Amino acid sequence: MPGEHPELYEILDERFRTGRCAAGDSRLEKLYDGCRWAEGPLYVPAGRYVVWSDIPNDRLLRWDETTGAVGVFRSPAGHPNGNTLDTEGRLVTCEQGNRRVTRTEHDGTITVLADRFKGKRLNSPNDAAVKSDGSIWFSDPDFGIVSDYEGHRAESEIGACNVYRVDPRTGEVTLVADGFQGPNGLVFSPDETRLYVSDSRANHIRVFDVRDDGTLGGGEVFVEGQLGKFDNIRFDDTGRLWAAAMHGGVHCYDPDGTLLGRLLVPGTVANIRFGGAKRNRLFIAADTALYSLTMSVTGTPALPSAGRP
């Protein structure tokens, strides 16, 4: 039976132990090292591969689960950041450099889903989440326009950092949440009744009620950062929220907001994503590397589907 490994798992609440959050692999597996700044890992079940972003090098990389081979998926790629799948299994990418959100069609062509709001260019889309109705929600901080390192230096045309929704029928881009300093990761709760959004500059995670008409309510702070600075966030299938916390590793929060424990990952953790055949393999982008950890917890499905639990 797997045991606990204190050099990797830090138990801060007994529920981290009883929930078997610390009973997986004893060490991280390094899949690749050679990025300038790794972000946005996404497991694609249909191809059994991970695609992830190397933002300063302006490329998407691909790791093959069956062979372990790593190659370039796309370059140039618009200084990409977050990646996700839509309801038809197509790749949705936030392109910081091109200041847009795109979809890669099954034939490889690229469709622009959003690049403007009310006629003004977006700042630099960072992360995206797809709801089971096909709508695409994304954060738009200014991280990609403050310098030329992760995009192209420019002034913000909108003058604010917001969260937007792309209507699946009309393609209209609407503002759904504002008041952020640096909105970053976003994820729907497993039942899609709530949307969680991390704000890296404010270093907290906010939670919103999702209404049937595509608007949001609430927006109160769910947790404040204590042992790290929040980047992206993911749910497991029990309702625990896992957060990439930069120098603080990977945090695990109970639905009541209690920090249960941490994964002590070397370097700066920018992004996480559950994947693998059983969705119990956590892929971690940290500094220049892509890691994986097979765990005793299971992530929510990669593809949103109507009526999921």
GROMACS .gro file of C-alpha atoms in nm:
model
  309
    1MET     CA    1   0.000   0.000   0.000
    2PRO     CA    2   0.128   0.351  -0.076
    3GLY     CA    3   0.229   0.544   0.233
    4GLU     CA    4   0.271   0.908   0.321
    5HIS     CA    5   0.576   1.096   0.202
    6PRO     CA    6   0.642   1.408   0.411
    7GLU     CA    7   0.909   1.535   0.173
    8LEU     CA    8   0.637   1.584  -0.090
    9TYR     CA    9   0.309   1.611   0.101
   10GLU     CA   10   0.258   1.858   0.386
   11ILE     CA   11  -0.045   1.775   0.600
   12LEU     CA   12  -0.195   2.087   0.759
   13ASP     CA   13  -0.537   1.940   0.847
   14GLU     CA   14  -0.626   1.581   0.930
   15ARG     CA   15  -0.874   1.577   0.640
   16PHE     CA   16  -0.580   1.586   0.401
   17ARG     CA   17  -0.481   1.248   0.545
   18THR     CA   18  -0.827   1.091   0.577
   19GLY     CA   19  -0.914   1.207   0.226
   20ARG     CA   20  -0.611   1.014   0.099
   21CYS     CA   21  -0.465   1.328  -0.056
   22ALA     CA   22  -0.117   1.224   0.059
   23ALA     CA   23  -0.122   0.859  -0.049
   24GLY     CA   24  -0.001   0.880  -0.407
   25ASP     CA   25   0.343   0.865  -0.566
   26SER     CA   26   0.639   0.934  -0.340
   27ARG     CA   27   0.807   1.170  -0.583
   28LEU     CA   28   0.740   1.391  -0.881
   29GLU     CA   29   0.818   1.266  -1.230
   30LYS     CA   30   0.992   1.524  -1.448
   31LEU     CA   31   0.856   1.489  -1.801
   32TYR     CA   32   1.047   1.776  -1.960
   33ASP     CA   33   1.281   2.059  -1.869
   34GLY     CA   34   1.380   2.329  -2.116
   35CYS     CA   35   1.110   2.594  -2.115
   36ARG     CA   36   1.166   2.957  -2.026
   37TRP     CA   37   0.836   2.976  -1.834
   38ALA     CA   38   0.595   2.682  -1.845
   39GLU     CA   39   0.218   2.730  -1.815
   40GLY     CA   40  -0.117   2.583  -1.914
   41PRO     CA   41  -0.078   2.200  -1.912
   42LEU     CA   42  -0.379   2.024  -2.067
   43TYR     CA   43  -0.431   1.649  -2.098
   44VAL     CA   44  -0.608   1.555  -2.422
   45PRO     CA   45  -0.776   1.215  -2.367
   46ALA     CA   46  -0.842   1.143  -2.734
   47GLY     CA   47  -0.472   1.159  -2.816
   48ARG     CA   48  -0.325   1.064  -2.479
   49TYR     CA   49  -0.095   1.364  -2.478
   50VAL     CA   50  -0.036   1.683  -2.283
   51VAL     CA   51  -0.011   2.017  -2.456
   52TRP     CA   52   0.135   2.306  -2.259
   53SER     CA   53   0.267   2.657  -2.309
   54ASP     CA   54   0.621   2.795  -2.305
   55ILE     CA   55   0.521   3.162  -2.308
   56PRO     CA   56   0.848   3.354  -2.360
   57ASN     CA   57   0.959   3.105  -2.628
   58ASP     CA   58   0.624   3.160  -2.806
   59ARG     CA   59   0.538   2.794  -2.847
   60LEU     CA   60   0.305   2.515  -2.748
   61LEU     CA   61   0.475   2.187  -2.659
   62ARG     CA   62   0.338   1.832  -2.667
   63TRP     CA   63   0.427   1.534  -2.445
   64ASP     CA   64   0.313   1.191  -2.565
   65GLU     CA   65   0.190   0.965  -2.285
   66THR     CA   66   0.253   0.644  -2.479
   67THR     CA   67   0.614   0.716  -2.580
   68GLY     CA   68   0.731   0.998  -2.352
   69ALA     CA   69   0.839   1.195  -2.658
   70VAL     CA   70   0.826   1.575  -2.647
   71GLY     CA   71   0.792   1.794  -2.952
   72VAL     CA   72   0.667   2.133  -3.065
   73PHE     CA   73   0.291   2.141  -3.110
   74ARG     CA   74   0.282   2.495  -3.255
   75SER     CA   75   0.535   2.774  -3.302
   76PRO     CA   76   0.485   3.065  -3.318
   77ALA     CA   77   0.176   3.036  -3.102
   78GLY     CA   78   0.093   3.390  -2.995
   79HIS     CA   79   0.274   3.367  -2.660
   80PRO     CA   80   0.012   3.121  -2.532
   81ASN     CA   81  -0.089   3.080  -2.170
   82GLY     CA   82  -0.393   2.879  -2.054
   83ASN     CA   83  -0.537   2.589  -2.254
   84THR     CA   84  -0.859   2.394  -2.222
   85LEU     CA   85  -1.098   2.177  -2.426
   86ASP     CA   86  -1.442   2.275  -2.548
   87THR     CA   87  -1.745   2.046  -2.548
   88GLU     CA   88  -1.632   1.890  -2.879
   89GLY     CA   89  -1.276   1.823  -2.767
   90ARG     CA   90  -1.121   2.114  -2.955
   91LEU     CA   91  -0.827   2.305  -2.809
   92VAL     CA   92  -0.906   2.650  -2.671
   93THR     CA   93  -0.600   2.868  -2.609
   94CYS     CA   94  -0.547   3.206  -2.447
   95GLU     CA   95  -0.290   3.385  -2.663
   96GLN     CA   96  -0.129   3.662  -2.458
   97GLY     CA   97   0.082   3.797  -2.742
   98ASN     CA   98  -0.200   3.805  -2.995
   99ARG     CA   99  -0.439   3.934  -2.726
  100ARG     CA  100  -0.708   3.685  -2.815
  101VAL     CA  101  -0.877   3.353  -2.735
  102THR     CA  102  -0.867   3.095  -3.014
  103ARG     CA  103  -1.000   2.749  -3.096
  104THR     CA  104  -0.800   2.493  -3.289
  105GLU     CA  105  -1.037   2.304  -3.516
  106HIS     CA  106  -1.007   1.931  -3.575
  107ASP     CA  107  -0.844   2.000  -3.914
  108GLY     CA  108  -0.581   2.224  -3.749
  109THR     CA  109  -0.719   2.559  -3.860
  110ILE     CA  110  -0.754   2.833  -3.600
  111THR     CA  111  -1.074   3.022  -3.522
  112VAL     CA  112  -1.064   3.347  -3.325
  113LEU     CA  113  -1.328   3.335  -3.050
  114ALA     CA  114  -1.256   3.669  -2.883
  115ASP     CA  115  -1.012   3.953  -2.941
  116ARG     CA  116  -1.214   4.262  -2.853
  117PHE     CA  117  -1.469   4.390  -2.606
  118LYS     CA  118  -1.688   4.676  -2.729
  119GLY     CA  119  -1.443   4.742  -3.010
  120LYS     CA  120  -1.137   4.765  -2.785
  121ARG     CA  121  -0.856   4.510  -2.793
  122LEU     CA  122  -0.836   4.270  -2.503
  123ASN     CA  123  -0.534   4.301  -2.272
  124SER     CA  124  -0.382   3.951  -2.273
  125PRO     CA  125  -0.619   3.657  -2.209
  126ASN     CA  126  -0.473   3.427  -1.946
  127ASP     CA  127  -0.696   3.129  -1.864
  128ALA     CA  128  -1.025   2.988  -1.993
  129ALA     CA  129  -1.302   2.762  -1.867
  130VAL     CA  130  -1.576   2.602  -2.076
  131LYS     CA  131  -1.926   2.546  -1.940
  132SER     CA  132  -2.142   2.253  -2.051
  133ASP     CA  133  -2.364   2.488  -2.253
  134GLY     CA  134  -2.062   2.563  -2.475
  135SER     CA  135  -1.996   2.911  -2.339
  136ILE     CA  136  -1.631   3.007  -2.290
  137TRP     CA  137  -1.525   3.215  -1.991
  138PHE     CA  138  -1.181   3.374  -1.970
  139SER     CA  139  -0.969   3.606  -1.758
  140ASP     CA  140  -0.800   3.908  -1.912
  141PRO     CA  141  -0.522   4.057  -1.697
  142ASP     CA  142  -0.252   4.280  -1.842
  143PHE     CA  143   0.039   4.041  -1.777
  144GLY     CA  144   0.120   4.006  -2.147
  145ILE     CA  145   0.131   4.378  -2.226
  146VAL     CA  146   0.337   4.511  -1.934
  147SER     CA  147   0.659   4.398  -2.106
  148ASP     CA  148   0.788   4.216  -2.412
  149TYR     CA  149   0.881   3.903  -2.215
  150GLU     CA  150   0.545   3.721  -2.232
  151GLY     CA  151   0.384   3.917  -2.512
  152HIS     CA  152   0.416   4.266  -2.658
  153ARG     CA  153   0.436   4.579  -2.447
  154ALA     CA  154   0.138   4.804  -2.502
  155GLU     CA  155  -0.116   5.024  -2.326
  156SER     CA  156  -0.443   4.870  -2.218
  157GLU     CA  157  -0.727   4.985  -2.441
  158ILE     CA  158  -0.992   4.868  -2.194
  159GLY     CA  159  -0.818   5.014  -1.888
  160ALA     CA  160  -0.918   4.731  -1.655
  161CYS     CA  161  -0.857   4.362  -1.593
  162ASN     CA  162  -1.181   4.163  -1.614
  163VAL     CA  163  -1.345   3.826  -1.671
  164TYR     CA  164  -1.553   3.774  -1.986
  165ARG     CA  165  -1.795   3.523  -2.138
  166VAL     CA  166  -1.823   3.421  -2.504
  167ASP     CA  167  -2.179   3.326  -2.600
  168PRO     CA  168  -2.183   2.985  -2.774
  169ARG     CA  169  -2.454   3.088  -3.022
  170THR     CA  170  -2.379   3.449  -3.110
  171GLY     CA  171  -2.009   3.476  -3.024
  172GLU     CA  172  -2.081   3.795  -2.830
  173VAL     CA  173  -1.823   3.883  -2.566
  174THR     CA  174  -1.976   4.012  -2.243
  175LEU     CA  175  -1.816   4.132  -1.921
  176VAL     CA  176  -1.923   3.906  -1.634
  177ALA     CA  177  -1.695   4.012  -1.347
  178ASP     CA  178  -1.472   4.308  -1.268
  179GLY     CA  179  -1.295   4.467  -0.972
  180PHE     CA  180  -0.981   4.253  -1.011
  181GLN     CA  181  -0.618   4.355  -0.985
  182GLY     CA  182  -0.487   4.058  -1.184
  183PRO     CA  183  -0.748   3.790  -1.264
  184ASN     CA  184  -0.577   3.463  -1.343
  185GLY     CA  185  -0.707   3.107  -1.309
  186LEU     CA  186  -1.077   3.030  -1.325
  187VAL     CA  187  -1.275   2.710  -1.285
  188PHE     CA  188  -1.637   2.604  -1.246
  189SER     CA  189  -1.745   2.400  -0.947
  190PRO     CA  190  -1.827   2.039  -1.046
  191ASP     CA  191  -2.200   2.120  -1.061
  192GLU     CA  192  -2.133   2.449  -1.248
  193THR     CA  193  -2.330   2.656  -0.997
  194ARG     CA  194  -2.024   2.856  -0.898
  195LEU     CA  195  -1.725   3.011  -1.071
  196TYR     CA  196  -1.398   3.048  -0.881
  197VAL     CA  197  -1.145   3.309  -0.999
  198SER     CA  198  -0.797   3.365  -0.859
  199ASP     CA  199  -0.654   3.716  -0.845
  200SER     CA  200  -0.275   3.691  -0.843
  201ARG     CA  201  -0.206   4.051  -0.748
  202ALA     CA  202  -0.466   4.060  -0.469
  203ASN     CA  203  -0.358   3.705  -0.376
  204HIS     CA  204  -0.701   3.566  -0.310
  205ILE     CA  205  -0.964   3.349  -0.478
  206ARG     CA  206  -1.315   3.486  -0.530
  207VAL     CA  207  -1.630   3.282  -0.578
  208PHE     CA  208  -1.932   3.381  -0.786
  209ASP     CA  209  -2.281   3.235  -0.822
  210VAL     CA  210  -2.352   3.134  -1.184
  211ARG     CA  211  -2.698   3.233  -1.301
  212ASP     CA  212  -2.892   3.057  -1.578
  213ASP     CA  213  -2.877   3.368  -1.800
  214GLY     CA  214  -2.495   3.366  -1.808
  215THR     CA  215  -2.446   3.640  -1.552
  216LEU     CA  216  -2.274   3.616  -1.216
  217GLY     CA  217  -2.366   3.712  -0.863
  218GLY     CA  218  -2.171   3.735  -0.540
  219GLY     CA  219  -1.796   3.759  -0.580
  220GLU     CA  220  -1.689   3.730  -0.219
  221VAL     CA  221  -1.341   3.614  -0.127
  222PHE     CA  222  -1.324   3.235  -0.083
  223VAL     CA  223  -0.968   3.216   0.050
  224GLU     CA  224  -0.676   3.453   0.105
  225GLY     CA  225  -0.327   3.345   0.008
  226GLN     CA  226  -0.106   3.264   0.306
  227LEU     CA  227   0.174   3.033   0.198
  228GLY     CA  228   0.200   3.129  -0.168
  229LYS     CA  229   0.067   3.344  -0.450
  230PHE     CA  230  -0.229   3.206  -0.646
  231ASP     CA  231  -0.215   3.124  -1.015
  232ASN     CA  232  -0.454   2.868  -1.169
  233ILE     CA  233  -0.703   2.645  -0.987
  234ARG     CA  234  -0.867   2.302  -1.040
  235PHE     CA  235  -1.126   2.082  -0.867
  236ASP     CA  236  -1.111   1.717  -0.777
  237ASP     CA  237  -1.429   1.509  -0.789
  238THR     CA  238  -1.494   1.545  -0.415
  239GLY     CA  239  -1.521   1.922  -0.436
  240ARG     CA  240  -1.175   2.005  -0.301
  241LEU     CA  241  -1.008   2.299  -0.474
  242TRP     CA  242  -0.642   2.262  -0.576
  243ALA     CA  243  -0.442   2.577  -0.646
  244ALA     CA  244  -0.108   2.644  -0.812
  245ALA     CA  245   0.049   2.868  -0.550
  246MET     CA  246   0.377   2.971  -0.709
  247HIS     CA  247   0.657   2.944  -0.447
  248GLY     CA  248   0.407   2.781  -0.210
  249GLY     CA  249   0.371   2.464  -0.419
  250VAL     CA  250   0.023   2.321  -0.482
  251HIS     CA  251  -0.246   2.394  -0.221
  252CYS     CA  252  -0.553   2.183  -0.143
  253TYR     CA  253  -0.863   2.351   0.003
  254ASP     CA  254  -1.171   2.193   0.158
  255PRO     CA  255  -1.507   2.324   0.031
  256ASP     CA  256  -1.528   2.521   0.357
  257GLY     CA  257  -1.209   2.711   0.265
  258THR     CA  258  -0.970   2.534   0.501
  259LEU     CA  259  -0.618   2.479   0.366
  260LEU     CA  260  -0.582   2.103   0.413
  261GLY     CA  261  -0.231   2.048   0.283
  262ARG     CA  262   0.029   2.116   0.019
  263LEU     CA  263   0.238   1.946  -0.244
  264LEU     CA  264   0.592   2.077  -0.196
  265VAL     CA  265   0.699   2.117  -0.557
  266PRO     CA  266   1.047   2.252  -0.639
  267GLY     CA  267   1.047   2.588  -0.809
  268THR     CA  268   0.755   2.816  -0.886
  269VAL     CA  269   0.426   2.641  -0.963
  270ALA     CA  270   0.234   2.828  -1.230
  271ASN     CA  271  -0.030   2.580  -1.350
  272ILE     CA  272  -0.182   2.243  -1.270
  273ARG     CA  273  -0.423   2.007  -1.448
  274PHE     CA  274  -0.561   1.662  -1.372
  275GLY     CA  275  -0.538   1.407  -1.653
  276GLY     CA  276  -0.443   1.056  -1.748
  277ALA     CA  277  -0.675   0.763  -1.817
  278LYS     CA  278  -0.824   0.781  -1.466
  279ARG     CA  279  -0.788   1.160  -1.420
  280ASN     CA  280  -0.567   1.091  -1.117
  281ARG     CA  281  -0.244   1.214  -1.268
  282LEU     CA  282  -0.167   1.576  -1.181
  283PHE     CA  283   0.038   1.762  -1.441
  284ILE     CA  284   0.233   2.055  -1.297
  285ALA     CA  285   0.403   2.339  -1.485
  286ALA     CA  286   0.674   2.489  -1.264
  287ASP     CA  287   0.946   2.727  -1.381
  288THR     CA  288   1.113   2.562  -1.681
  289ALA     CA  289   0.972   2.213  -1.631
  290LEU     CA  290   0.664   1.993  -1.669
  291TYR     CA  291   0.608   1.739  -1.389
  292SER     CA  292   0.348   1.475  -1.317
  293LEU     CA  293   0.228   1.303  -1.001
  294THR     CA  294  -0.005   1.004  -0.992
  295MET     CA  295  -0.234   1.060  -0.696
  296SER     CA  296  -0.503   0.892  -0.487
  297VAL     CA  297  -0.747   1.169  -0.577
  298THR     CA  298  -0.931   1.215  -0.905
  299GLY     CA  299  -0.988   1.536  -1.098
  300THR     CA  300  -1.309   1.648  -1.259
  301PRO     CA  301  -1.367   1.553  -1.626
  302ALA     CA  302  -1.160   1.731  -1.890
  303LEU     CA  303  -1.461   1.779  -2.118
  304PRO     CA  304  -1.762   1.967  -1.982
  305SER     CA  305  -2.090   1.782  -2.039
  306ALA     CA  306  -2.447   1.870  -1.960
  307GLY     CA  307  -2.585   1.709  -1.650
  308ARG     CA  308  -2.252   1.609  -1.500
  309PRO     CA  309  -2.253   1.562  -1.123
   0.00000   0.00000   0.00000
